[in-house]
XYZ file of C-alpha atoms in Angstrom:
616
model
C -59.524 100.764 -44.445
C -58.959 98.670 -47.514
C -55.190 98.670 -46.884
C -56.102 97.120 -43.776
C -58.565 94.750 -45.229
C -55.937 93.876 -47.758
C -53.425 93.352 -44.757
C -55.948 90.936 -42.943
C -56.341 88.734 -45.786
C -52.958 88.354 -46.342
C -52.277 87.094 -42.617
C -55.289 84.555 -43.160
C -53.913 83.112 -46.435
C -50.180 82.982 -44.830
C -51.678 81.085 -42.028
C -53.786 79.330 -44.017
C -50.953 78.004 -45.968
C -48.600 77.261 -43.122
C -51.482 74.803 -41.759
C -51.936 72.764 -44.984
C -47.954 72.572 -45.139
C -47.710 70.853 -41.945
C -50.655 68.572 -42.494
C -49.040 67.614 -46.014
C -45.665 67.441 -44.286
C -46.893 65.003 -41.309
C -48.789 63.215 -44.121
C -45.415 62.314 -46.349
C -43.284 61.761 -42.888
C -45.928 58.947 -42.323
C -45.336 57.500 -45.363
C -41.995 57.452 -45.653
C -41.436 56.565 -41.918
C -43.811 53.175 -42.491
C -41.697 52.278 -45.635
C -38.539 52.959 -44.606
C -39.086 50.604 -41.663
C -39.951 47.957 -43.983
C -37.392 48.173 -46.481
C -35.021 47.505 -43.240
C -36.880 44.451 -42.356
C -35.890 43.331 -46.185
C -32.488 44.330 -46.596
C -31.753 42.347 -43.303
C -33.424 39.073 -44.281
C -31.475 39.430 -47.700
C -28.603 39.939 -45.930
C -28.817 37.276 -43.805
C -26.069 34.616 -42.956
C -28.521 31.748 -42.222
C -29.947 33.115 -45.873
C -26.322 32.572 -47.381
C -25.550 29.185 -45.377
C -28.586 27.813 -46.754
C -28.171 29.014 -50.383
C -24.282 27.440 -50.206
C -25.098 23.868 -48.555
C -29.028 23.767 -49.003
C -30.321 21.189 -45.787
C -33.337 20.581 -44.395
C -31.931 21.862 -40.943
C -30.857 25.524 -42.842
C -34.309 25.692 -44.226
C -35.679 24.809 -40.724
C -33.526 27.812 -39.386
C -34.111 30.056 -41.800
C -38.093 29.023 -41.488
C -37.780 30.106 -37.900
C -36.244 33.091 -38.093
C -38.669 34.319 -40.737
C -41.430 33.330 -38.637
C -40.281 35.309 -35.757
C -39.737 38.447 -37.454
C -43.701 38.034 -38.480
C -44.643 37.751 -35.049
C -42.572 40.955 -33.965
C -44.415 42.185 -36.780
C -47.997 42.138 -37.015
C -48.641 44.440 -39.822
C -46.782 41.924 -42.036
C -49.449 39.407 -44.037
C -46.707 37.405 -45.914
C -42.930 36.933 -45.652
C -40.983 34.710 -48.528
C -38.529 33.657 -50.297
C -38.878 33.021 -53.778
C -36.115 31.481 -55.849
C -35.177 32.607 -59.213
C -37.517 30.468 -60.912
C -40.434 31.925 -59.582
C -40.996 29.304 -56.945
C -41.628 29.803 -53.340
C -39.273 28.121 -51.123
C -40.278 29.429 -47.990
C -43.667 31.320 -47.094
C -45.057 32.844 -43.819
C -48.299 33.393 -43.623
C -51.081 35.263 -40.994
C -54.464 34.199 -39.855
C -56.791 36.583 -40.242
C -56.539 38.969 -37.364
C -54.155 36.161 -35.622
C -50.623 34.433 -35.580
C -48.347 33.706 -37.955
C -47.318 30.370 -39.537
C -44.855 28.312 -41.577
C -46.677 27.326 -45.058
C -45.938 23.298 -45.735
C -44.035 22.409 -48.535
C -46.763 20.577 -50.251
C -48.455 24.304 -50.307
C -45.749 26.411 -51.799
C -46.732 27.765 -55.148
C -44.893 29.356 -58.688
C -45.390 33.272 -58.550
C -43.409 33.544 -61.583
C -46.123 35.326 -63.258
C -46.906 37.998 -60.448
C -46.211 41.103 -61.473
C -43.441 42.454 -58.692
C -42.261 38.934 -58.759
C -41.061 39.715 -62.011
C -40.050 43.457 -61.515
C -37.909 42.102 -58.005
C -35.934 39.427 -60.250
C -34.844 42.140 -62.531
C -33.382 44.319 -60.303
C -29.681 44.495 -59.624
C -27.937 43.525 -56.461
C -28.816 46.227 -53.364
C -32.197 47.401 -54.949
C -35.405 47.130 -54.059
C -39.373 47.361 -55.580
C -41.675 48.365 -54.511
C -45.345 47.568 -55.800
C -48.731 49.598 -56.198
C -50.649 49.749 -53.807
C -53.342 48.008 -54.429
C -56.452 44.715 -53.135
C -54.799 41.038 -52.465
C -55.863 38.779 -55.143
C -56.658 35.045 -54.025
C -57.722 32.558 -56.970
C -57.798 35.382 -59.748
C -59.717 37.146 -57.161
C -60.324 40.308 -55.210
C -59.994 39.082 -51.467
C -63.080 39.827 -49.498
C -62.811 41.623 -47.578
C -60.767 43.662 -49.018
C -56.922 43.602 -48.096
C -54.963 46.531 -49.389
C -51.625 45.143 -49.952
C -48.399 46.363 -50.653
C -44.874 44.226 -51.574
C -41.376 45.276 -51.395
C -38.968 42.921 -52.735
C -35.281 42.602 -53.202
C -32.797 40.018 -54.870
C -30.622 38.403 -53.289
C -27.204 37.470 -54.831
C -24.656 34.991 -53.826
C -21.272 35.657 -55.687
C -22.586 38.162 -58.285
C -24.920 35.355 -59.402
C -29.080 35.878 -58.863
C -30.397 33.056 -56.774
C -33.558 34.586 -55.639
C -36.339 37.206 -53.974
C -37.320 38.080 -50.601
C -40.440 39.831 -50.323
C -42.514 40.877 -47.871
C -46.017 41.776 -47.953
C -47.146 44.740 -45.886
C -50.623 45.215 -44.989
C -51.700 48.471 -46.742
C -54.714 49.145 -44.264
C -51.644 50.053 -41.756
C -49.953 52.976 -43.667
C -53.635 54.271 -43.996
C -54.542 53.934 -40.460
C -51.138 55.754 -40.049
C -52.121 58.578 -42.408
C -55.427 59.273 -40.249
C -52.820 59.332 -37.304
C -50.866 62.087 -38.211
C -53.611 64.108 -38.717
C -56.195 65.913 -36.323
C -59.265 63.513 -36.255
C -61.698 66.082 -38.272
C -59.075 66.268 -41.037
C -59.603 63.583 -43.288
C -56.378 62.660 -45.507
C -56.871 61.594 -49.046
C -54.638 59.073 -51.228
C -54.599 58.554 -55.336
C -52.381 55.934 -57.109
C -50.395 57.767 -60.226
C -53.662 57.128 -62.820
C -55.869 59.196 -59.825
C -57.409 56.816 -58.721
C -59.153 56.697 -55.496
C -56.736 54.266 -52.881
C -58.547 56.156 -49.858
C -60.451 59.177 -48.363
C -63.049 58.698 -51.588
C -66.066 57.967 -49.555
C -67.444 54.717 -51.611
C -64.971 55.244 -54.842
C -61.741 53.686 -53.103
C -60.769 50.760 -54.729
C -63.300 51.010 -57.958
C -60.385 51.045 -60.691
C -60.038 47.247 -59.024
C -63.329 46.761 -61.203
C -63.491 49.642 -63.875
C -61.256 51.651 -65.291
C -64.017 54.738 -65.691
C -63.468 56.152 -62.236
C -61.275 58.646 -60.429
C -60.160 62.219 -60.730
C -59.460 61.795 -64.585
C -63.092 60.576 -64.685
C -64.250 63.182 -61.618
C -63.047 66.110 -62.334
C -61.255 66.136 -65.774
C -59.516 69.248 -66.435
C -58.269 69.946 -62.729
C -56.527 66.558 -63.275
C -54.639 67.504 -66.199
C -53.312 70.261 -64.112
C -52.606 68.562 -61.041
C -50.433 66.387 -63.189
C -48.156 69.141 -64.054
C -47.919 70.419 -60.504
C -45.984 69.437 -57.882
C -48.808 70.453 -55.130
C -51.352 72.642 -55.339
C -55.376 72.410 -54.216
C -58.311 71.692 -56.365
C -62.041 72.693 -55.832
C -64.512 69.185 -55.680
C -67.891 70.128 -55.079
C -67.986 72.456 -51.580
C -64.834 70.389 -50.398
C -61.096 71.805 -50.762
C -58.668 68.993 -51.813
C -55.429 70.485 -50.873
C -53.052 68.052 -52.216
C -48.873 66.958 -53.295
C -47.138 64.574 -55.286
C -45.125 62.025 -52.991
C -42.324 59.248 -54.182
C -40.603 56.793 -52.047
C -38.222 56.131 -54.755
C -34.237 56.571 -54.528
C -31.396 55.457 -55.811
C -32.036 51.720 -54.557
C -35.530 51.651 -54.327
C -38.116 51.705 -57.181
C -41.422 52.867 -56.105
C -44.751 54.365 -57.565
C -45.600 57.829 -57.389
C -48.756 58.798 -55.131
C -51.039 61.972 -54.846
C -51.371 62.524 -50.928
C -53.203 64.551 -49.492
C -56.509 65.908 -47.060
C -59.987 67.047 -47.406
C -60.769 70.352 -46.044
C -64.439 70.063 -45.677
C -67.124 72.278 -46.527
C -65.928 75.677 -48.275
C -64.359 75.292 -51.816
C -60.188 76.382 -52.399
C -61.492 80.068 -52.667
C -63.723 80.694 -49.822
C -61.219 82.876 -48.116
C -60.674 84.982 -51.145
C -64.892 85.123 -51.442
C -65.207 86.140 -48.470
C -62.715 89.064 -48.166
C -64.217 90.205 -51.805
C -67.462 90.471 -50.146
C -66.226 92.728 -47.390
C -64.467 94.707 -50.090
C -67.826 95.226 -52.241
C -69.555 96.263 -48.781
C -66.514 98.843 -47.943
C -66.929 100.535 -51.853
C -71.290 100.320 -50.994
C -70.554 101.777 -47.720
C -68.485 104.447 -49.433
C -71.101 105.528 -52.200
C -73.225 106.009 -49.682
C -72.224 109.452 -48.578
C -70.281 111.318 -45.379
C -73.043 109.705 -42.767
C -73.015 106.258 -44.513
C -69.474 106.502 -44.920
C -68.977 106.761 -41.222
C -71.250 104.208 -40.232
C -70.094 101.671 -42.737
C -66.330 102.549 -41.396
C -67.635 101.741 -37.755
C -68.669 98.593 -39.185
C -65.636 98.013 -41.245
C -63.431 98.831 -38.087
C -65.816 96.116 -35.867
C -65.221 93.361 -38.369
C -61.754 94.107 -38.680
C -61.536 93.822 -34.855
C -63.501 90.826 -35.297
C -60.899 89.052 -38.399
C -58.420 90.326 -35.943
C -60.324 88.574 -33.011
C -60.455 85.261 -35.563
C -57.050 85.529 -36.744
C -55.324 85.097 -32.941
C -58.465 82.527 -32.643
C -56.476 80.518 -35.713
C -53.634 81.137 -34.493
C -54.442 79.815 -31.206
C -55.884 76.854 -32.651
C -53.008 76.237 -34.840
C -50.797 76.470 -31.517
C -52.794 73.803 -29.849
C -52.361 71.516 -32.917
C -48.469 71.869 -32.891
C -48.472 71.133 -29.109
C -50.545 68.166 -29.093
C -48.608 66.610 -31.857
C -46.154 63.951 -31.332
C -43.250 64.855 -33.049
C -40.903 67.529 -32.481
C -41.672 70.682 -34.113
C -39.292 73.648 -34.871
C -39.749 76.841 -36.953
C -36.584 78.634 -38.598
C -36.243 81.932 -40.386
C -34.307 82.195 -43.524
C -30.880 82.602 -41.762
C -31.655 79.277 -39.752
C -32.688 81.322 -36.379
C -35.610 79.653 -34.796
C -38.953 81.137 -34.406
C -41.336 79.074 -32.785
C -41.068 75.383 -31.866
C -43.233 72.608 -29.655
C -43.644 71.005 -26.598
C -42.392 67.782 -27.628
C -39.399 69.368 -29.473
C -38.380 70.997 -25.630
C -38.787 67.229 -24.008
C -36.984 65.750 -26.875
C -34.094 68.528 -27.053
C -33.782 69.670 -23.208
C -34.107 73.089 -24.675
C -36.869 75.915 -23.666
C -38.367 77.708 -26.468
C -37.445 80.963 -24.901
C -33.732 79.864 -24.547
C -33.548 78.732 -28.479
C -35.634 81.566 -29.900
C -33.454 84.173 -32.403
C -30.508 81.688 -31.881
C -28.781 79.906 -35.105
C -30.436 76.148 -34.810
C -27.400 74.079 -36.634
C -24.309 75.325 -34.102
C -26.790 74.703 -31.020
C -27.740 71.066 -32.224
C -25.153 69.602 -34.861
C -22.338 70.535 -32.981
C -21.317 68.469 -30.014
C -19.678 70.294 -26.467
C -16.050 69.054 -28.396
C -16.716 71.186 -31.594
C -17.748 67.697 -33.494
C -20.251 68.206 -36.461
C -22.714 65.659 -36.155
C -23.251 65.699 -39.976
C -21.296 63.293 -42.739
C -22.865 65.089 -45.160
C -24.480 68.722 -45.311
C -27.077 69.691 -43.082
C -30.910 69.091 -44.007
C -32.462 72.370 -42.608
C -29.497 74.594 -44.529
C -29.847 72.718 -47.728
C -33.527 73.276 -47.301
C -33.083 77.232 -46.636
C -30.715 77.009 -49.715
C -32.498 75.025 -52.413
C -36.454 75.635 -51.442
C -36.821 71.906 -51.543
C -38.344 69.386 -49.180
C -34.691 67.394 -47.205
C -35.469 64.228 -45.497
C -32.867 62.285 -43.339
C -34.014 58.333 -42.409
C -30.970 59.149 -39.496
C -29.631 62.353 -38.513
C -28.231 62.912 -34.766
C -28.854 66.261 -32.759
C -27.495 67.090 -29.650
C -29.396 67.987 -26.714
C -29.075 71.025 -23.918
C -27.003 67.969 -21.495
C -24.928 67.006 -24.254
C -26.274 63.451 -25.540
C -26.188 62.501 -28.706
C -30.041 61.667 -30.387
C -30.813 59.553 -33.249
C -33.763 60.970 -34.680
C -35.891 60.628 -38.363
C -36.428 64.309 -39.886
C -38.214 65.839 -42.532
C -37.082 69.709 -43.181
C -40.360 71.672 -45.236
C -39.036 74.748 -46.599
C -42.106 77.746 -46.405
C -43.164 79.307 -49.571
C -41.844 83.069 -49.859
C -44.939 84.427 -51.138
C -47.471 82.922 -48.734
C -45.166 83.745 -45.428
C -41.892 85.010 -44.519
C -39.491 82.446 -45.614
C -37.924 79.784 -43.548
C -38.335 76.278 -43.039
C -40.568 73.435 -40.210
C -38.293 70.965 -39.065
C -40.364 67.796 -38.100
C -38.522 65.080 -36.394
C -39.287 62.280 -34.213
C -37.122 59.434 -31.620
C -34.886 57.246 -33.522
C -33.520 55.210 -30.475
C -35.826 52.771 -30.896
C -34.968 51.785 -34.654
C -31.694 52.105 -33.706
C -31.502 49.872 -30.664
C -33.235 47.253 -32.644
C -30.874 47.871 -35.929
C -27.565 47.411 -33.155
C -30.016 43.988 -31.850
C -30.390 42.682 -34.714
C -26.527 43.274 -35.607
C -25.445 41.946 -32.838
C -27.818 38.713 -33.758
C -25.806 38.310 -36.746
C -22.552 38.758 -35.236
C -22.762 36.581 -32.725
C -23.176 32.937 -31.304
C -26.592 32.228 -29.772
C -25.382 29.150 -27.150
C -21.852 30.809 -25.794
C -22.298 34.391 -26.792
C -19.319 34.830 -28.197
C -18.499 35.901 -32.135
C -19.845 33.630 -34.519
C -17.678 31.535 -37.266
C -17.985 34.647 -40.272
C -17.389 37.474 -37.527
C -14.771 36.351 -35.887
C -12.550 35.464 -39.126
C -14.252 39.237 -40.525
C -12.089 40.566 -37.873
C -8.695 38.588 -38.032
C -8.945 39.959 -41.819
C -9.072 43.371 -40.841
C -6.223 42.931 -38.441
C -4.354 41.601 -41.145
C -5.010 44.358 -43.765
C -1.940 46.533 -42.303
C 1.080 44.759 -43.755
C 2.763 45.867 -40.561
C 0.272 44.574 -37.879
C 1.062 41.592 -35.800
C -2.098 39.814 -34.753
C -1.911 36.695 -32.936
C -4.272 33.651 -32.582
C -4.903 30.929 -30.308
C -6.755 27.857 -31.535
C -8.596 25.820 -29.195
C -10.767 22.420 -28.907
C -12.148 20.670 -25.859
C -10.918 17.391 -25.539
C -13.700 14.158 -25.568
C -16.514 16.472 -25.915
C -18.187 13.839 -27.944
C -17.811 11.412 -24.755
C -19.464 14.383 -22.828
C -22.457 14.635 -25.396
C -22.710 10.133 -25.696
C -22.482 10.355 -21.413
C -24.583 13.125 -20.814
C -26.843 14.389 -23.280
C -26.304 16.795 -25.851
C -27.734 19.349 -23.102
C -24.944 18.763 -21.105
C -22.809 19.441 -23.816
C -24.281 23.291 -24.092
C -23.625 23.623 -20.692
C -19.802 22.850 -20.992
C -19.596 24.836 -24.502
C -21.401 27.813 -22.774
C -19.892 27.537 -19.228
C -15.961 27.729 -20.335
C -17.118 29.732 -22.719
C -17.527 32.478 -19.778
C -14.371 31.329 -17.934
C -12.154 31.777 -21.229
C -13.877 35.492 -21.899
C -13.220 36.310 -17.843
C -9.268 36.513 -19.055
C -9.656 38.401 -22.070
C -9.474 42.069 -22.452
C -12.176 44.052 -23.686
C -11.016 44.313 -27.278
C -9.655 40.791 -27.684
C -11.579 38.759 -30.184
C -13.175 35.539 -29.011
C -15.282 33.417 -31.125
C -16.477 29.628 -31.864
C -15.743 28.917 -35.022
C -17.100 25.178 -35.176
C -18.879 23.015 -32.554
C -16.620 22.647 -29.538
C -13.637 24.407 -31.736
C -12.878 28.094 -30.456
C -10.649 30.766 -31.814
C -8.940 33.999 -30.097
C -7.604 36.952 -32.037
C -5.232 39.031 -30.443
C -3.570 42.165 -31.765
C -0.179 43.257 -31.457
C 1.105 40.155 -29.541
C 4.656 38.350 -29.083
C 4.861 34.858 -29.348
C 5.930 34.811 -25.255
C 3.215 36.632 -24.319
C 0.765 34.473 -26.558
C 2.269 31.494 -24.975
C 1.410 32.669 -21.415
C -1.770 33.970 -21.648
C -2.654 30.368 -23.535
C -1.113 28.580 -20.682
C -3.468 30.488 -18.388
C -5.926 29.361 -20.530
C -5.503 25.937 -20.003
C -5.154 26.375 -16.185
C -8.347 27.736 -16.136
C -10.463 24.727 -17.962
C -8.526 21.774 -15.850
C -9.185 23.657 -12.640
C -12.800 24.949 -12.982
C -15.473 22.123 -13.019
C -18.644 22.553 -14.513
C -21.545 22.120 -13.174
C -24.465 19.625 -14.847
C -27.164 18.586 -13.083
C -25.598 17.046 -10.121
C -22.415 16.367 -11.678
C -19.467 18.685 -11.911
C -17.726 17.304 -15.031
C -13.708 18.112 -15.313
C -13.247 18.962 -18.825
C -9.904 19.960 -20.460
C -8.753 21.775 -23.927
C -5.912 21.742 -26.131
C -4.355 24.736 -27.881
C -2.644 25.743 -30.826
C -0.742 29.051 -30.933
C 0.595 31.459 -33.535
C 1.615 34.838 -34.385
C 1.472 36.435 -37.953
C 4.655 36.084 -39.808
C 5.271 39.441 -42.692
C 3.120 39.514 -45.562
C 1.181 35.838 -43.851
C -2.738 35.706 -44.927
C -5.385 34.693 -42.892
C -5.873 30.985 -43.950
C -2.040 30.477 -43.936
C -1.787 31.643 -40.591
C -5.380 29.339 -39.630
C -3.170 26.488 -40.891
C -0.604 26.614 -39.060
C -2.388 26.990 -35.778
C -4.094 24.526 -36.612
C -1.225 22.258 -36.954
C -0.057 23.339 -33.969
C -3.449 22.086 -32.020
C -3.544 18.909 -34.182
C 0.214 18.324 -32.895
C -0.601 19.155 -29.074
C -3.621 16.322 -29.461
C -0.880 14.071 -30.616
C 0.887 14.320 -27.575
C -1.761 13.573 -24.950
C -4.334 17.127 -24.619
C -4.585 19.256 -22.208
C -1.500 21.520 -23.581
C -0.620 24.096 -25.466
C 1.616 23.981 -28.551
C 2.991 27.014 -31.048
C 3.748 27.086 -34.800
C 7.652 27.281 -34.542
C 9.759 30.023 -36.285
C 10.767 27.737 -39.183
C 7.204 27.274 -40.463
C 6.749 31.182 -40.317
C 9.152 31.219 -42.799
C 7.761 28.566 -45.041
């Protein structure tokens, strides 16, 4: 009887502990989902060519662009309170801010201010190119004071650099209330998650204390609850017991190799019985079995009938948990699957079958990594090793911002994963994979790429993409690209005559007629305002010459159509093809000699740099 008492605890405290390592786990994959998206946002907007056009020939029309397109990622992103740029003064050059529960805005000049002294102003400026900071979490401070009501704030910065010399930071300020919303998400709603900054103080979950060490410094854990804190500190997770509440807790940090970021307890409430209750109340029942058998052969058999109905009854409760704990991992929205030491799954969700294709009944006892990271053609989907077998091999936590699994019909899925290994001594080994849908990051990462690759009016490449990829064709020695240079003729007439509207039209319009006769991988981009380039690879001068000619057919015969005019409109084109060991601006030159010299001689033609200036 006690061996099965004994047996009954230990299946309580294994689930037990499974439970609190998915909560924990769901709670740090919120976390580091909601930053990761943000330190995306910055890295772009450092990245940014308007950002670089506007640093190199500073204009009120680049800082109107560059306004714009900072005010429209605030709009696609409401959780954002401030977007800037700060120069490397200190001095704002460009702020976004939102209304209170409302749209976004460009901040006037007149109201830009110095944030030299801010502290992660001053952190950002010092970091080197392709890092980022990230703050504390902590209340916005207006006027040298706390914002009422109170607006948890967090700011991730980055420098940017322009020819290895600092000229700046972009930061963004996140609303913090957002990432704590998020952490009640990811929980079920009568689990209540808890959050400390690195001193323990209370940043939420503290019923009244959140926020205090704004004010005072005498409050939180190292003020609550003293000596459990000093231990805590040395632990990587663990629980501690606050009054009749559990706080089951871990340490959490963003931080990487680019990113600086502050360390955070996280972690949830478990309301109403202290860390031991479990323990208690299996000691009880153990007292009660050694009464029962003091008691003599008549007492002894009674208290075993009892001991027998309340082991039927933990038995009854234990499948209840389990049950329970079943219905959690089925309601949740990411896709859960259990392994066992060897990588063989055991268990896994509904929303991992509708995101996989997969049955649990088909996957379970099979080897996870062959059936997911390895495409139909024998491809391993991984650069680098595999998250769930480094977590089976190490006993640490593996987290992938993009990893790609296949599913049962083959495609290939972008998805954000967290791999928890299982504690030995609390279960049987093994590890919870957690993963969610990446499409959607990833569509808008390819949208926004695109964006920067390309020319809003005609759609074509833009100016730094299209000479990006005639340097690449050119970094074989033994590749033989050519280009075809090409301006309309009069388009200023067209814009004086018409209206610079008009002008659009024709840039856009032929735009689509020259792209009609190019093949798919043929490079076509504007390059200037009614100047257009082509980038061929692998071309003879003859065959350069023809397909040019066809270009020029194409513009004099098609008219396009403005308003009720259809306006003939015709081009001129300069043609070349790499000569050995020729760099990109020598071989620019000389096509562009060649256009300059079929201008000369009337437009509407098509000229090539002869075979004595290859040689030059």
């Amino acid at each position: 009887m006690a061996l099965g008492l004994f047996r009954s605890l230990q299946q309580e405290e294994q689930l037990q502990q499974q439970q609190r390592d998915y909560y924990l786990a769901q709670l740090q994959h919120s976390i580091s989902s909601t930053l990761t998206a943000v330190e995306q946002d910055v890295s772009r907007l450092t990245y940014s060519p308007l950002l670089q056009h506007f640093l190199e020939q500073p204009s009120e029309l680049w800082l109107q662009l560059l306004q714009q397109s900072y005010l429209s990622l605030a709009r696609l992103r409401p959780d954002y309170d401030q977007i800037r740029f700060i120069d490397r003064d200190g001095m704002e050059v460009i702020r976004i801010n939102r209304l209170q529960g409302g749209d976004a805005y460009v901040v006037p000049g007149a109201q830009l201010q110095s944030k030299a002294h801010r502290y992660y102003v001053i952190e950002g400026l010092r970091l080197a190119q392709g890092e980022l900071y990230l703050s504390p979490l902590d209340l916005n401070i207006e006027q040298n004071d706390v914002e009422v009501p109170y607006k948890p704030m967090l700011r991730i910065s980055m420098p940017v650099y322009q020819r290895q010399q600092l000229q700046g930071l972009v930061v963004i300020n996140y609303l913090g209330q957002q990432l704590l919303d998020n952490l009640q998400s990811a929980l079920p709603e009568r689990i209540s998650p808890l959050l400390w900054n690195a001193s323990g103080h209370w940043l939420h979950g503290g019923e009244g204390r959140d926020w205090q060490f704004m004010f005072t410094e005498r409050t939180g854990l190292s003020v609550e609850l003293p000596s459990q804190w000093q231990l805590a500190q040395q632990q990587t997770q663990g629980q501690l017991t606050a009054g009749n509440d559990c706080y089951v807790y871990q340490w959490v940090n963003h931080d990487s190799d680019h990113l600086k970021a502050p360390r955070w307890l996280l972690g949830f409430r478990d309301e109403g019985q202290g860390c031991t209750a479990l323990q208690a109340r299996y000691m009880k029942l153990g007292g009660q079995l050694l009464a029962a058998g003091l008691g003599g052969g008549l007492l002894l058999l009674w208290g075993g009938c009892r001991l027998r109905q309340r082991q039927w009854h933990m038995d009854q409760h234990i499948r209840h948990r389990e049950h329970q704990l079943r219905l959690i991992t089925d309601e949740v929205g990411s896709g859960l699957i259990m392994v066992d030491q060897q990588g063989c799954v055991r268990w896994m969700n509904p929303e991992a079958e509708r995101l996989l294709g997969w049955t649990e009944a088909e996957l379970l006892g099979q080897e996870l990594h062959p059936v997911i990271h390895v495409t139909l053609s024998g491809q391993v989907l991984h650069a680098e090793a595999c998250p769930t077998l480094e977590a089976l091999r190490t006993g640490e936590r593996q987290h992938a911002e993009r990893d790609f699994f296949r599913t049962r019909e083959g495609n290939i899925l972008p998805v954000h994963t967290t791999v928890t290994p299982l504690l030995e001594e609390s279960c049987e080994g093994g590890a919870v994979i957690t993963f969610s849908d990446d499409s959607g990051h990833l569509e808008a990462e390819n949208r926004l790429r695109h964006q920067a690759m390309t020319d809003e009016l005609t759609g074509c490449l833009n100016r730094r993409a299209t000479l990006q990829l005639l340097e690449r064709l050119l970094a074989s020695p033994d590749s033989q690209p050519g280009v075809v240079l090409f301006d309309i003729d009069h388009f200023k007439q067209v814009n004086d005559r018409y209206g610079h509207a008009a002008g659009d039209r024709v840039l856009s319009y032929y735009a689509q007629e020259i792209r009609e006769l190019l093949r798919s991988g043929d490079g076509f981009g504007r390059i200037g305002g009614e100047e257009f380039l082509i980038v061929l690879d692998d071309i003879h001068m003859d065959s350069l010459l023809q397909l040019a000619e066809r270009f020029r057919q194409r513009f004099d015969e098609r008219r396009c159509p403005v308003d009720e005019h259809r306006l003939h409109v015709t081009a001129s084109f300069g043609v070349a093809v790499r000569q050995p060991g020729e760099s990109a601006h020598a071989l620019m030159v000389r096509a562009d000699t060649a256009l300059y010299r079929a201008k000369e001689q009337g437009r509407n033609r098509v000229e090539w740099a002869p075979e004595l200036e290859r040689s030059a």
